[in-house]
């Protein structure tokens, strides 16, 4: 099983729609979770960290379910500018070091007018 | 503020040639990462440094790959000899501190094509 797995999509949704992505991770000891966004032919950029209690940033909501080992990203009121690939990232902590960051393959989102 | 700076942006070379990719991390960041991205495998961590010291190079595919960080503001990733399967986008990223929530800042990447 891969460390981080995502549905590659693509997800094609109209403007204003609500869309959700899930991501599963293999290591129950994982401590840190993130969503990154990558535009076509650009570098990944941090979208948001995912906290244990869940967190919201404007139209974006991230949730963590440790028991089932998955994280989710919900985008409300989709905009054309939300079209991108969303990367799930999990950090396995090892003692005093931060360990390796595992990236999912990404979920592609296209928002159409 | 200047972000992570990588050079060159594009590199086209012939099989067997040596390739050197360069990275300047954000000033003050004490972690530096080299990633490779392909359609087939996604983003893979090759190696990372903390305070210029290599911490984990288990992702380096084989002996043809080597990375150095001679000082806090410069790192190189070298492939010698290069092969067509090395064609990918290579990203350098840096991070500050040990916080679990410290974000990675990526450079623009080097698109490598080996013919």
PDB file of C-alpha atoms in Angstrom:
ATOM      1  CA  UNK A   1       0.000   0.000   0.000  1.00  0.00           C
ATOM      2  CA  UNK A   2       1.312   3.462  -0.864  1.00  0.00           C
ATOM      3  CA  UNK A   3       1.987   5.873   1.976  1.00  0.00           C
ATOM      4  CA  UNK A   4      -0.543   8.386   0.673  1.00  0.00           C
ATOM      5  CA  UNK A   5      -3.346   7.620  -1.766  1.00  0.00           C
ATOM      6  CA  UNK A   6      -5.711   9.969  -3.530  1.00  0.00           C
ATOM      7  CA  UNK A   7      -8.360   9.646  -6.182  1.00  0.00           C
ATOM      8  CA  UNK A   8      -6.666  11.256  -9.215  1.00  0.00           C
ATOM      9  CA  UNK A   9      -9.960  12.501 -10.613  1.00  0.00           C
ATOM     10  CA  UNK A  10     -10.472  14.500 -12.666  1.00  0.00           C
ATOM     11  CA  UNK A  11     -13.281  16.252 -10.886  1.00  0.00           C
ATOM     12  CA  UNK A  12     -15.178  18.568 -13.215  1.00  0.00           C
ATOM     13  CA  UNK A  13     -17.637  20.832 -11.414  1.00  0.00           C
ATOM     14  CA  UNK A  14     -19.561  24.013 -12.283  1.00  0.00           C
ATOM     15  CA  UNK A  15     -18.851  27.316 -10.614  1.00  0.00           C
ATOM     16  CA  UNK A  16     -20.522  27.548  -7.248  1.00  0.00           C
ATOM     17  CA  UNK A  17     -20.497  23.814  -6.609  1.00  0.00           C
ATOM     18  CA  UNK A  18     -19.205  22.132  -3.479  1.00  0.00           C
ATOM     19  CA  UNK A  19     -16.555  19.493  -4.024  1.00  0.00           C
ATOM     20  CA  UNK A  20     -14.732  17.197  -1.604  1.00  0.00           C
ATOM     21  CA  UNK A  21     -11.523  15.222  -1.891  1.00  0.00           C
ATOM     22  CA  UNK A  22     -10.361  12.417   0.340  1.00  0.00           C
ATOM     23  CA  UNK A  23      -6.909  11.085   0.979  1.00  0.00           C
ATOM     24  CA  UNK A  24      -5.846   7.985   2.896  1.00  0.00           C
ATOM     25  CA  UNK A  25      -2.495   7.389   4.544  1.00  0.00           C
ATOM     26  CA  UNK A  26      -0.893   4.151   5.556  1.00  0.00           C
ATOM     27  CA  UNK A  27       1.046   4.976   8.705  1.00  0.00           C
ATOM     28  CA  UNK A  28      -0.972   5.443  11.873  1.00  0.00           C
ATOM     29  CA  UNK A  29       2.010   7.196  13.488  1.00  0.00           C
ATOM     30  CA  UNK A  30       1.779  10.112  11.050  1.00  0.00           C
ATOM     31  CA  UNK A  31       1.651  13.416  12.881  1.00  0.00           C
ATOM     32  CA  UNK A  32       1.361  16.217  10.368  1.00  0.00           C
ATOM     33  CA  UNK A  33      -0.994  16.679   7.465  1.00  0.00           C
ATOM     34  CA  UNK A  34      -1.267  19.263   4.726  1.00  0.00           C
ATOM     35  CA  UNK A  35      -3.031  20.106   1.521  1.00  0.00           C
ATOM     36  CA  UNK A  36      -0.939  21.663  -1.235  1.00  0.00           C
ATOM     37  CA  UNK A  37      -2.159  23.098  -4.490  1.00  0.00           C
ATOM     38  CA  UNK A  38      -0.286  22.812  -7.766  1.00  0.00           C
ATOM     39  CA  UNK A  39      -1.233  24.753 -10.868  1.00  0.00           C
ATOM     40  CA  UNK A  40      -0.311  23.395 -14.278  1.00  0.00           C
ATOM     41  CA  UNK A  41       3.456  23.558 -14.851  1.00  0.00           C
ATOM     42  CA  UNK A  42       3.981  25.372 -11.560  1.00  0.00           C
ATOM     43  CA  UNK A  43       5.419  24.447  -8.198  1.00  0.00           C
ATOM     44  CA  UNK A  44       3.271  23.117  -5.331  1.00  0.00           C
ATOM     45  CA  UNK A  45       2.160  25.706  -2.802  1.00  0.00           C
ATOM     46  CA  UNK A  46       0.770  25.206   0.668  1.00  0.00           C
ATOM     47  CA  UNK A  47      -3.001  25.538   0.740  1.00  0.00           C
ATOM     48  CA  UNK A  48      -3.553  24.689   4.385  1.00  0.00           C
ATOM     49  CA  UNK A  49      -2.381  22.569   7.263  1.00  0.00           C
ATOM     50  CA  UNK A  50      -4.815  20.032   8.664  1.00  0.00           C
ATOM     51  CA  UNK A  51      -5.336  20.110  12.412  1.00  0.00           C
ATOM     52  CA  UNK A  52      -6.750  17.329  14.562  1.00  0.00           C
ATOM     53  CA  UNK A  53      -9.934  19.236  15.300  1.00  0.00           C
ATOM     54  CA  UNK A  54     -10.449  20.238  11.699  1.00  0.00           C
ATOM     55  CA  UNK A  55      -9.954  23.724  10.384  1.00  0.00           C
ATOM     56  CA  UNK A  56     -11.448  26.180   7.972  1.00  0.00           C
ATOM     57  CA  UNK A  57      -9.957  28.882   5.799  1.00  0.00           C
ATOM     58  CA  UNK A  58     -12.601  30.795   3.937  1.00  0.00           C
ATOM     59  CA  UNK A  59     -14.245  28.448   1.463  1.00  0.00           C
ATOM     60  CA  UNK A  60     -11.869  25.610   2.326  1.00  0.00           C
ATOM     61  CA  UNK A  61     -12.390  23.110   5.147  1.00  0.00           C
ATOM     62  CA  UNK A  62      -9.950  20.371   6.095  1.00  0.00           C
ATOM     63  CA  UNK A  63     -10.761  17.402   8.296  1.00  0.00           C
ATOM     64  CA  UNK A  64      -8.664  14.649   9.841  1.00  0.00           C
ATOM     65  CA  UNK A  65      -9.978  11.217  10.804  1.00  0.00           C
ATOM     66  CA  UNK A  66      -7.202   9.378  12.638  1.00  0.00           C
ATOM     67  CA  UNK A  67      -9.248   6.250  13.290  1.00  0.00           C
ATOM     68  CA  UNK A  68      -9.818   5.694   9.594  1.00  0.00           C
ATOM     69  CA  UNK A  69      -6.523   7.296   8.565  1.00  0.00           C
ATOM     70  CA  UNK A  70      -7.871   9.776   6.090  1.00  0.00           C
ATOM     71  CA  UNK A  71      -7.982  13.488   5.580  1.00  0.00           C
ATOM     72  CA  UNK A  72     -10.406  15.457   3.497  1.00  0.00           C
ATOM     73  CA  UNK A  73     -10.645  18.806   1.784  1.00  0.00           C
ATOM     74  CA  UNK A  74     -13.968  20.497   1.119  1.00  0.00           C
ATOM     75  CA  UNK A  75     -14.249  23.437  -1.243  1.00  0.00           C
ATOM     76  CA  UNK A  76     -17.463  25.424  -1.120  1.00  0.00           C
ATOM     77  CA  UNK A  77     -18.705  27.858  -3.767  1.00  0.00           C
ATOM     78  CA  UNK A  78     -16.072  26.763  -6.305  1.00  0.00           C
ATOM     79  CA  UNK A  79     -14.390  29.438  -8.396  1.00  0.00           C
ATOM     80  CA  UNK A  80     -12.764  29.125 -11.801  1.00  0.00           C
ATOM     81  CA  UNK A  81      -9.476  29.949 -10.078  1.00  0.00           C
ATOM     82  CA  UNK A  82      -9.776  26.827  -7.918  1.00  0.00           C
ATOM     83  CA  UNK A  83      -8.912  24.710 -10.968  1.00  0.00           C
ATOM     84  CA  UNK A  84      -5.667  22.975 -10.040  1.00  0.00           C
ATOM     85  CA  UNK A  85      -4.259  19.725  -8.712  1.00  0.00           C
ATOM     86  CA  UNK A  86      -4.635  19.238  -4.968  1.00  0.00           C
ATOM     87  CA  UNK A  87      -1.903  17.272  -3.251  1.00  0.00           C
ATOM     88  CA  UNK A  88      -2.371  15.480   0.042  1.00  0.00           C
ATOM     89  CA  UNK A  89       0.802  15.521   2.144  1.00  0.00           C
ATOM     90  CA  UNK A  90       1.609  13.476   5.218  1.00  0.00           C
ATOM     91  CA  UNK A  91       4.623  13.841   7.462  1.00  0.00           C
ATOM     92  CA  UNK A  92       5.900  10.833   9.404  1.00  0.00           C
ATOM     93  CA  UNK A  93       7.686  12.036  12.499  1.00  0.00           C
ATOM     94  CA  UNK A  94      10.601  10.035  13.718  1.00  0.00           C
ATOM     95  CA  UNK A  95      11.907  11.005  17.090  1.00  0.00           C
ATOM     96  CA  UNK A  96      13.544  14.394  17.072  1.00  0.00           C
ATOM     97  CA  UNK A  97      13.477  14.801  13.316  1.00  0.00           C
ATOM     98  CA  UNK A  98      10.527  15.676  11.172  1.00  0.00           C
ATOM     99  CA  UNK A  99      10.956  12.655   8.940  1.00  0.00           C
ATOM    100  CA  UNK A 100       9.901  12.371   5.350  1.00  0.00           C
ATOM    101  CA  UNK A 101       7.041  14.165   3.686  1.00  0.00           C
ATOM    102  CA  UNK A 102       4.941  11.867   1.550  1.00  0.00           C
ATOM    103  CA  UNK A 103       2.981  13.438  -1.295  1.00  0.00           C
ATOM    104  CA  UNK A 104      -0.070  11.906  -2.861  1.00  0.00           C
ATOM    105  CA  UNK A 105      -0.286  11.837  -6.637  1.00  0.00           C
ATOM    106  CA  UNK A 106      -2.841  14.619  -6.510  1.00  0.00           C
ATOM    107  CA  UNK A 107      -6.483  15.115  -7.403  1.00  0.00           C
ATOM    108  CA  UNK A 108      -7.197  17.207 -10.461  1.00  0.00           C
ATOM    109  CA  UNK A 109     -10.033  19.718 -10.237  1.00  0.00           C
ATOM    110  CA  UNK A 110     -11.520  21.676 -13.112  1.00  0.00           C
ATOM    111  CA  UNK A 111     -14.174  24.277 -12.395  1.00  0.00           C
ATOM    112  CA  UNK A 112     -16.166  25.309 -15.450  1.00  0.00           C
ATOM    113  CA  UNK A 113     -18.258  28.443 -15.945  1.00  0.00           C
TER     114      UNK A 113
ATOM    115  CA  UNK B   1      11.171  38.449  -0.354  1.00  0.00           C
ATOM    116  CA  UNK B   2      12.997  36.156  -2.747  1.00  0.00           C
ATOM    117  CA  UNK B   3      11.676  32.634  -2.694  1.00  0.00           C
ATOM    118  CA  UNK B   4      13.578  29.449  -3.403  1.00  0.00           C
ATOM    119  CA  UNK B   5      15.605  29.993  -6.544  1.00  0.00           C
ATOM    120  CA  UNK B   6      16.440  27.162  -8.892  1.00  0.00           C
ATOM    121  CA  UNK B   7      18.510  27.095 -12.036  1.00  0.00           C
ATOM    122  CA  UNK B   8      18.328  26.336 -14.829  1.00  0.00           C
ATOM    123  CA  UNK B   9      14.570  26.431 -15.525  1.00  0.00           C
ATOM    124  CA  UNK B  10      14.970  24.035 -18.415  1.00  0.00           C
ATOM    125  CA  UNK B  11      17.744  21.621 -19.295  1.00  0.00           C
ATOM    126  CA  UNK B  12      17.938  19.460 -22.377  1.00  0.00           C
ATOM    127  CA  UNK B  13      20.874  17.123 -22.587  1.00  0.00           C
ATOM    128  CA  UNK B  14      21.975  13.956 -24.265  1.00  0.00           C
ATOM    129  CA  UNK B  15      22.169  10.622 -22.578  1.00  0.00           C
ATOM    130  CA  UNK B  16      25.488  10.140 -20.826  1.00  0.00           C
ATOM    131  CA  UNK B  17      26.090  13.794 -20.101  1.00  0.00           C
ATOM    132  CA  UNK B  18      26.499  15.226 -16.637  1.00  0.00           C
ATOM    133  CA  UNK B  19      23.695  17.417 -15.362  1.00  0.00           C
ATOM    134  CA  UNK B  20      23.939  19.818 -12.421  1.00  0.00           C
ATOM    135  CA  UNK B  21      20.883  21.422 -10.915  1.00  0.00           C
ATOM    136  CA  UNK B  22      21.230  24.341  -8.515  1.00  0.00           C
ATOM    137  CA  UNK B  23      19.185  25.676  -5.650  1.00  0.00           C
ATOM    138  CA  UNK B  24      19.293  28.664  -3.351  1.00  0.00           C
ATOM    139  CA  UNK B  25      16.950  28.231  -0.379  1.00  0.00           C
ATOM    140  CA  UNK B  26      15.137  31.015   1.406  1.00  0.00           C
ATOM    141  CA  UNK B  27      17.508  32.811   3.735  1.00  0.00           C
ATOM    142  CA  UNK B  28      17.203  31.509   7.282  1.00  0.00           C
ATOM    143  CA  UNK B  29      15.623  28.208   6.324  1.00  0.00           C
ATOM    144  CA  UNK B  30      17.530  25.310   7.834  1.00  0.00           C
ATOM    145  CA  UNK B  31      15.958  22.442   5.887  1.00  0.00           C
ATOM    146  CA  UNK B  32      16.446  21.847   2.177  1.00  0.00           C
ATOM    147  CA  UNK B  33      14.735  19.167   0.111  1.00  0.00           C
ATOM    148  CA  UNK B  34      15.181  17.842  -3.410  1.00  0.00           C
ATOM    149  CA  UNK B  35      12.100  16.328  -5.061  1.00  0.00           C
ATOM    150  CA  UNK B  36      11.473  14.792  -8.458  1.00  0.00           C
ATOM    151  CA  UNK B  37       8.065  14.852 -10.147  1.00  0.00           C
ATOM    152  CA  UNK B  38       6.888  12.654 -13.007  1.00  0.00           C
ATOM    153  CA  UNK B  39       3.456  11.799 -14.315  1.00  0.00           C
ATOM    154  CA  UNK B  40       3.932   8.162 -13.415  1.00  0.00           C
ATOM    155  CA  UNK B  41       5.304   8.501  -9.887  1.00  0.00           C
ATOM    156  CA  UNK B  42       4.187  11.930  -8.713  1.00  0.00           C
ATOM    157  CA  UNK B  43       6.410  13.849  -6.301  1.00  0.00           C
ATOM    158  CA  UNK B  44       9.216  11.796  -4.804  1.00  0.00           C
ATOM    159  CA  UNK B  45      11.614  12.970  -2.121  1.00  0.00           C
ATOM    160  CA  UNK B  46      15.194  12.331  -3.198  1.00  0.00           C
ATOM    161  CA  UNK B  47      17.188  13.744  -0.292  1.00  0.00           C
ATOM    162  CA  UNK B  48      16.954  16.348   2.428  1.00  0.00           C
ATOM    163  CA  UNK B  49      19.436  18.371   4.462  1.00  0.00           C
ATOM    164  CA  UNK B  50      19.267  19.964   7.872  1.00  0.00           C
ATOM    165  CA  UNK B  51      21.821  22.683   8.585  1.00  0.00           C
ATOM    166  CA  UNK B  52      23.724  21.626   5.449  1.00  0.00           C
ATOM    167  CA  UNK B  53      24.011  17.999   6.611  1.00  0.00           C
ATOM    168  CA  UNK B  54      22.306  15.247   4.573  1.00  0.00           C
ATOM    169  CA  UNK B  55      19.753  13.563   6.821  1.00  0.00           C
ATOM    170  CA  UNK B  56      17.970  11.102   4.565  1.00  0.00           C
ATOM    171  CA  UNK B  57      19.116  10.166   1.080  1.00  0.00           C
ATOM    172  CA  UNK B  58      17.144   6.950   0.835  1.00  0.00           C
ATOM    173  CA  UNK B  59      15.138   8.388  -2.032  1.00  0.00           C
ATOM    174  CA  UNK B  60      18.154   8.897  -4.275  1.00  0.00           C
ATOM    175  CA  UNK B  61      17.507   6.386  -7.047  1.00  0.00           C
ATOM    176  CA  UNK B  62      21.055   5.188  -7.623  1.00  0.00           C
ATOM    177  CA  UNK B  63      24.705   6.102  -7.500  1.00  0.00           C
ATOM    178  CA  UNK B  64      24.385   8.272 -10.561  1.00  0.00           C
ATOM    179  CA  UNK B  65      22.671  10.844  -8.345  1.00  0.00           C
ATOM    180  CA  UNK B  66      24.531  12.924  -5.805  1.00  0.00           C
ATOM    181  CA  UNK B  67      23.636  16.036  -3.829  1.00  0.00           C
ATOM    182  CA  UNK B  68      25.704  18.507  -1.884  1.00  0.00           C
ATOM    183  CA  UNK B  69      25.067  21.498   0.311  1.00  0.00           C
ATOM    184  CA  UNK B  70      28.378  23.282   0.866  1.00  0.00           C
ATOM    185  CA  UNK B  71      26.775  26.162   2.736  1.00  0.00           C
ATOM    186  CA  UNK B  72      23.423  27.396   3.978  1.00  0.00           C
ATOM    187  CA  UNK B  73      22.613  29.253   0.780  1.00  0.00           C
ATOM    188  CA  UNK B  74      23.437  26.763  -1.935  1.00  0.00           C
ATOM    189  CA  UNK B  75      22.802  23.175  -2.927  1.00  0.00           C
ATOM    190  CA  UNK B  76      23.399  21.106  -6.036  1.00  0.00           C
ATOM    191  CA  UNK B  77      21.915  17.906  -7.401  1.00  0.00           C
ATOM    192  CA  UNK B  78      24.116  16.153  -9.908  1.00  0.00           C
ATOM    193  CA  UNK B  79      23.292  13.316 -12.271  1.00  0.00           C
ATOM    194  CA  UNK B  80      26.241  11.593 -13.910  1.00  0.00           C
ATOM    195  CA  UNK B  81      25.769   9.979 -16.357  1.00  0.00           C
ATOM    196  CA  UNK B  82      22.235  11.052 -17.217  1.00  0.00           C
ATOM    197  CA  UNK B  83      19.706   8.676 -18.766  1.00  0.00           C
ATOM    198  CA  UNK B  84      16.376   9.267 -20.554  1.00  0.00           C
ATOM    199  CA  UNK B  85      14.452   7.894 -17.550  1.00  0.00           C
ATOM    200  CA  UNK B  86      15.826  10.783 -15.485  1.00  0.00           C
ATOM    201  CA  UNK B  87      13.611  13.158 -17.460  1.00  0.00           C
ATOM    202  CA  UNK B  88      11.369  14.884 -14.920  1.00  0.00           C
ATOM    203  CA  UNK B  89      10.780  18.145 -13.114  1.00  0.00           C
ATOM    204  CA  UNK B  90      13.176  18.537 -10.208  1.00  0.00           C
ATOM    205  CA  UNK B  91      12.027  20.744  -7.354  1.00  0.00           C
ATOM    206  CA  UNK B  92      14.043  22.169  -4.539  1.00  0.00           C
ATOM    207  CA  UNK B  93      12.187  23.225  -1.396  1.00  0.00           C
ATOM    208  CA  UNK B  94      13.158  24.753   1.912  1.00  0.00           C
ATOM    209  CA  UNK B  95      11.598  25.002   5.325  1.00  0.00           C
ATOM    210  CA  UNK B  96      12.325  26.804   8.541  1.00  0.00           C
ATOM    211  CA  UNK B  97      12.492  25.056  11.863  1.00  0.00           C
ATOM    212  CA  UNK B  98      11.215  21.893  13.464  1.00  0.00           C
ATOM    213  CA  UNK B  99       7.569  22.842  13.771  1.00  0.00           C
ATOM    214  CA  UNK B 100       5.265  20.127  12.534  1.00  0.00           C
ATOM    215  CA  UNK B 101       3.335  22.761  10.653  1.00  0.00           C
ATOM    216  CA  UNK B 102       6.229  24.548   8.980  1.00  0.00           C
ATOM    217  CA  UNK B 103       5.305  24.725   5.308  1.00  0.00           C
ATOM    218  CA  UNK B 104       7.584  23.748   2.477  1.00  0.00           C
ATOM    219  CA  UNK B 105       8.436  26.524   0.046  1.00  0.00           C
ATOM    220  CA  UNK B 106       9.166  25.201  -3.419  1.00  0.00           C
ATOM    221  CA  UNK B 107      11.250  26.696  -6.162  1.00  0.00           C
ATOM    222  CA  UNK B 108       9.957  26.944  -9.719  1.00  0.00           C
ATOM    223  CA  UNK B 109      11.598  23.666 -10.623  1.00  0.00           C
ATOM    224  CA  UNK B 110      14.030  22.525 -13.310  1.00  0.00           C
ATOM    225  CA  UNK B 111      12.462  20.684 -16.222  1.00  0.00           C
ATOM    226  CA  UNK B 112      15.047  18.125 -17.326  1.00  0.00           C
ATOM    227  CA  UNK B 113      14.851  16.318 -20.638  1.00  0.00           C
ATOM    228  CA  UNK B 114      17.427  13.660 -21.414  1.00  0.00           C
ATOM    229  CA  UNK B 115      17.394  12.482 -25.023  1.00  0.00           C
TER     230      UNK B 115
END
